[in-house]
mmCIF file of C-alpha atoms in Angstrom:
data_model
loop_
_atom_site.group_PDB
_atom_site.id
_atom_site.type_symbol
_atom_site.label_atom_id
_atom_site.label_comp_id
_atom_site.label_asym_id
_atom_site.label_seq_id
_atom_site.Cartn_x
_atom_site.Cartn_y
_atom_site.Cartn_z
ATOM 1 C CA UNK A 1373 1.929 8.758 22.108
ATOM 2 C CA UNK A 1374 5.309 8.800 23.309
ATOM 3 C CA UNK A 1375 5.516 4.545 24.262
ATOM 4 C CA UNK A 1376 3.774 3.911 20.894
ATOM 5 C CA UNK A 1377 6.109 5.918 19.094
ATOM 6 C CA UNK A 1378 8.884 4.375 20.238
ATOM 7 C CA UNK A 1379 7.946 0.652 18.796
ATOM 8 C CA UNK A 1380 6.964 2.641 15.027
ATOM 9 C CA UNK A 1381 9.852 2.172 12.656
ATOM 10 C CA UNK A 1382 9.663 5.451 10.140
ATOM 11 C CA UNK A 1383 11.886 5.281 6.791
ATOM 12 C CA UNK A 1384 11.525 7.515 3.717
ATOM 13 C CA UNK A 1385 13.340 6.204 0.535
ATOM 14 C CA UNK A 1386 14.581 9.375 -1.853
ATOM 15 C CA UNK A 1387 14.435 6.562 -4.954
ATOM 16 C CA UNK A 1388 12.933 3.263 -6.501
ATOM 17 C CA UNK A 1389 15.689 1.281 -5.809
ATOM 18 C CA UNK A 1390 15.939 2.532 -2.281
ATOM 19 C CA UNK A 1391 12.453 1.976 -1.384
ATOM 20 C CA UNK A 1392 13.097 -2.153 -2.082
ATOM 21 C CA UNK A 1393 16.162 -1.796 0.184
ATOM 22 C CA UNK A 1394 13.847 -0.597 2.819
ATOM 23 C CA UNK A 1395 11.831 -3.087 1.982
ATOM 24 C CA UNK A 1396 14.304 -5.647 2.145
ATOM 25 C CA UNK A 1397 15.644 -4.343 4.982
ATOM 26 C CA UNK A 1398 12.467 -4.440 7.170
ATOM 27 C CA UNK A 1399 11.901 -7.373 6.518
ATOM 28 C CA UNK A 1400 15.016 -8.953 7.975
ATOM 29 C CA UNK A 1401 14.258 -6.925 11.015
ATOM 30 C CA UNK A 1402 10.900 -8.954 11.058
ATOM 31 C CA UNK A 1403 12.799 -12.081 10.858
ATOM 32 C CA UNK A 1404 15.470 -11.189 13.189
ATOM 33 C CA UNK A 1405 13.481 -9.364 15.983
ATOM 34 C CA UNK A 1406 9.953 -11.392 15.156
ATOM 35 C CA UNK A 1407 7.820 -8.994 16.760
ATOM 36 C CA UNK A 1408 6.395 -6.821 14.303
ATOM 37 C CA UNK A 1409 2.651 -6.910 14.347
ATOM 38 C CA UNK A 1410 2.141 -4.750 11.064
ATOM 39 C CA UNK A 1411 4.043 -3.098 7.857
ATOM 40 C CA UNK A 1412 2.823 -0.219 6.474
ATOM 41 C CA UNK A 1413 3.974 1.298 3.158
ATOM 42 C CA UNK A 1414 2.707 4.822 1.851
ATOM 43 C CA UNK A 1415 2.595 5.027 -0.880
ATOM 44 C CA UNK A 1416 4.772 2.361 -3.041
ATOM 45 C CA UNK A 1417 4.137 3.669 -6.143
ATOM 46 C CA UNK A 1418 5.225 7.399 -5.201
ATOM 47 C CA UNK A 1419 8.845 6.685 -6.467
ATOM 48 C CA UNK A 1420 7.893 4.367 -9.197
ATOM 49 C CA UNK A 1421 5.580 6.941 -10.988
ATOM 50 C CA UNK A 1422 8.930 9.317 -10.820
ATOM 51 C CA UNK A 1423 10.959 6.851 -12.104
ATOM 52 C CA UNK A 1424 9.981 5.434 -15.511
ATOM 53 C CA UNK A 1425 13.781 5.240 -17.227
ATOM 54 C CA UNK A 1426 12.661 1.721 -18.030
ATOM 55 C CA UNK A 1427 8.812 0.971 -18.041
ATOM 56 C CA UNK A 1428 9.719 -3.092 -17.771
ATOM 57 C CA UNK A 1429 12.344 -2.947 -15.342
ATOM 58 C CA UNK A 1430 10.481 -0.639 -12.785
ATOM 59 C CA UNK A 1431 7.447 -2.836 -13.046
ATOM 60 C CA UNK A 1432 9.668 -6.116 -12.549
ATOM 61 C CA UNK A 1433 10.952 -3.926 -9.584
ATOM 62 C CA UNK A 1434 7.130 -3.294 -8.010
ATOM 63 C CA UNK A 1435 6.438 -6.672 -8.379
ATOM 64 C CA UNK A 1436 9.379 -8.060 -6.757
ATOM 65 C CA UNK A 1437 8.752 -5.050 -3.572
ATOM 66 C CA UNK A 1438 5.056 -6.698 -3.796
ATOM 67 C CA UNK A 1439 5.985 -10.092 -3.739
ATOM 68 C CA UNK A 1440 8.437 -9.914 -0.715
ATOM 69 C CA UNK A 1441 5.744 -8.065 1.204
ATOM 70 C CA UNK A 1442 3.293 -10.439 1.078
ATOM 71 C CA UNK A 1443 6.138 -13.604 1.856
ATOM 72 C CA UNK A 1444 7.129 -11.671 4.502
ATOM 73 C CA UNK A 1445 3.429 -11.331 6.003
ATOM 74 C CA UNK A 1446 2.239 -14.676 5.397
ATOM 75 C CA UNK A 1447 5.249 -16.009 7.025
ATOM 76 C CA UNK A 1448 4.504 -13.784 9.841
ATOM 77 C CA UNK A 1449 1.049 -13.585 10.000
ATOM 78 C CA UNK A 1450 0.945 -10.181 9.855
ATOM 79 C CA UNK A 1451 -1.398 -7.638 8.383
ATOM 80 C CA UNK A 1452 0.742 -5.655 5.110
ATOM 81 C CA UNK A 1453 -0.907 -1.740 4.645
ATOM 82 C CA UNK A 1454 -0.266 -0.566 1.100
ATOM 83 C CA UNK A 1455 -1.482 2.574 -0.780
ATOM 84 C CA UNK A 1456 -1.191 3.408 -4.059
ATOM 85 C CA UNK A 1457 -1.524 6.696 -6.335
ATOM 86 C CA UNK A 1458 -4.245 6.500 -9.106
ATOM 87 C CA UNK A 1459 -4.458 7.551 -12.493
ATOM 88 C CA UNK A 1460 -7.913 8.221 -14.671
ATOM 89 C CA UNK A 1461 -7.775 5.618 -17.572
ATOM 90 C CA UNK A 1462 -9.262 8.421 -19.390
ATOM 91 C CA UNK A 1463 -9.812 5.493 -22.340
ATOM 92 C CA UNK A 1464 -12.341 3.487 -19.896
ATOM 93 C CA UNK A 1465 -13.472 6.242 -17.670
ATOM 94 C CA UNK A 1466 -12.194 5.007 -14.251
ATOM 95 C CA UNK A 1467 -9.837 5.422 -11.702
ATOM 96 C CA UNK A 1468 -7.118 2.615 -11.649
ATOM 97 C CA UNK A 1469 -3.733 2.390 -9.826
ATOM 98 C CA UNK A 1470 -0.473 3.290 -10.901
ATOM 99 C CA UNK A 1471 1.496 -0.352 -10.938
ATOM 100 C CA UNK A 1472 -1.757 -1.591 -12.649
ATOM 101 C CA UNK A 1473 -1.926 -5.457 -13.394
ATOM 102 C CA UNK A 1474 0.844 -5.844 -11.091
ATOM 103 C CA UNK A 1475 -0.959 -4.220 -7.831
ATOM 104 C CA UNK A 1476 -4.239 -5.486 -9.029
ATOM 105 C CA UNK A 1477 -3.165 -9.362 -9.294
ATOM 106 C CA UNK A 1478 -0.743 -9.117 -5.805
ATOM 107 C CA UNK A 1479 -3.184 -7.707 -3.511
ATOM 108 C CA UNK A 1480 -5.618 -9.682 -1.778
ATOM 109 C CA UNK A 1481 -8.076 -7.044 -0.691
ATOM 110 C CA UNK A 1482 -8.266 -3.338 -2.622
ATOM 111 C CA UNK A 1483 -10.381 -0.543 -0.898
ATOM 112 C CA UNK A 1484 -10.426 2.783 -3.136
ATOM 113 C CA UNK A 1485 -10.656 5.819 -0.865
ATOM 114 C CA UNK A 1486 -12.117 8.652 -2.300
ATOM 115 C CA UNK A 1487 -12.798 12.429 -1.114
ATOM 116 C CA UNK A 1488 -16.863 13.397 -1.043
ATOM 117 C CA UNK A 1489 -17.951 16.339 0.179
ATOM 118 C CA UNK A 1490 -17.991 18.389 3.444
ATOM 119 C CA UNK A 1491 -14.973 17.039 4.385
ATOM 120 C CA UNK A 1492 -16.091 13.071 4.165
ATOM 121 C CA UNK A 1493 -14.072 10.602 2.733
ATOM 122 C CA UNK A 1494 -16.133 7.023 0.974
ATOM 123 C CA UNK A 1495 -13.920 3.847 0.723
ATOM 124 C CA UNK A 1496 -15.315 1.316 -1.763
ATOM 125 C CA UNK A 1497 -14.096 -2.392 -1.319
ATOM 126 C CA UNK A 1498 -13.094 -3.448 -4.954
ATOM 127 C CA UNK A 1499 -11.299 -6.520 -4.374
ATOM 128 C CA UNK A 1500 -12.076 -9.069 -1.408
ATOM 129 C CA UNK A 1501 -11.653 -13.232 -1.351
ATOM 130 C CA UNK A 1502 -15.245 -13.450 0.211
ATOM 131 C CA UNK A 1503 -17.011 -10.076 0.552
ATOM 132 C CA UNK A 1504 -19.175 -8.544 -1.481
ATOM 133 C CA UNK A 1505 -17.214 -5.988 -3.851
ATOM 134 C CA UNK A 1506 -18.748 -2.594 -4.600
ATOM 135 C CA UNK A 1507 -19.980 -2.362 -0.693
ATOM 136 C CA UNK A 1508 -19.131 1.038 0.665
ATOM 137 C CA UNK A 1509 -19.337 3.203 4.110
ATOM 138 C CA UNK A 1510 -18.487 7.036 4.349
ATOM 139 C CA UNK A 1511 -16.338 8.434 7.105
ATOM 140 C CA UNK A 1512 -14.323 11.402 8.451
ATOM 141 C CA UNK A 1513 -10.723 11.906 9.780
ATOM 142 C CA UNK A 1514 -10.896 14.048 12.459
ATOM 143 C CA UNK A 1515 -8.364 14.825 15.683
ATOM 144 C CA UNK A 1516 -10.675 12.380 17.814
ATOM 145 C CA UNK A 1517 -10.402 9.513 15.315
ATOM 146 C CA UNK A 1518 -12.111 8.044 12.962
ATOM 147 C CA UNK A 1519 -16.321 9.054 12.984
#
């Protein structure tokens, strides 16, 4: 743990406009240092939901945070991680993510991870370029891994 830990990069933004410094930020380090294999953000709409002064403005603010993480990996060639909270659409009856159009149109691959019972967790692929969408496989977190 210790030698892994020392090449993870950890930053927690207290704001929306933070977070895309961050963003901005870590990305320079990619370009500078080059040897980043992965970025990771959890969860990039945590700040936004808290921060709706101007509904336009934060979502031209997402999109711009979206759109430098996916420059930044497919100059790179690296892998970009990003969760999302949800929301029932209470309207259409399903779950969709806060950010809406703006995640759904960015991201090239959406897996919705959902809590079942006994302590299992199903994640549904909902967006993919090539696989089938809908497909889904049932797991568990626990200390030894994944199962």
């Amino acid at each position: 743990f210790e030698s892994i830990s020392k090449n993870i990069l950890f930053s927690t933004p207290f704001d929306f406009h933070e977070q895309t410094k961050l963003i901005e930020k870590g990305i320079r380090l990619l370009e500078i240092k080059g040897n980043v294999g992965l970025i990771i953000v959890d969860s990039l709409t945590m700040l936004f939901r808290s921060y709706r002064v101007e509904e336009l403005e934060d979502r031209k603010e997402l999109s711009d945070q979206l759109t430098m993480l996916l420059a930044a990996a497919r100059r790179s060639d690296i892998p970009v991680i990003i969760t999302s909270q949800v929301y029932t659409n209470i309207e259409k009856g399903i779950f969709e993510p806060l950010g809406g159009h703006v995640l759904n149109h960015t991201a090239k691959t959406i897996i919705f991870i959902q809590k079942t019972e006994n302590g299992m967790r199903r994640a549904t692929l909902m967006k993919h370029r090539y696989l089938k969408e809908s497909e889904s496989v049932e797991f568990r977190i626990t200390s030894a891994g994944i199962e």
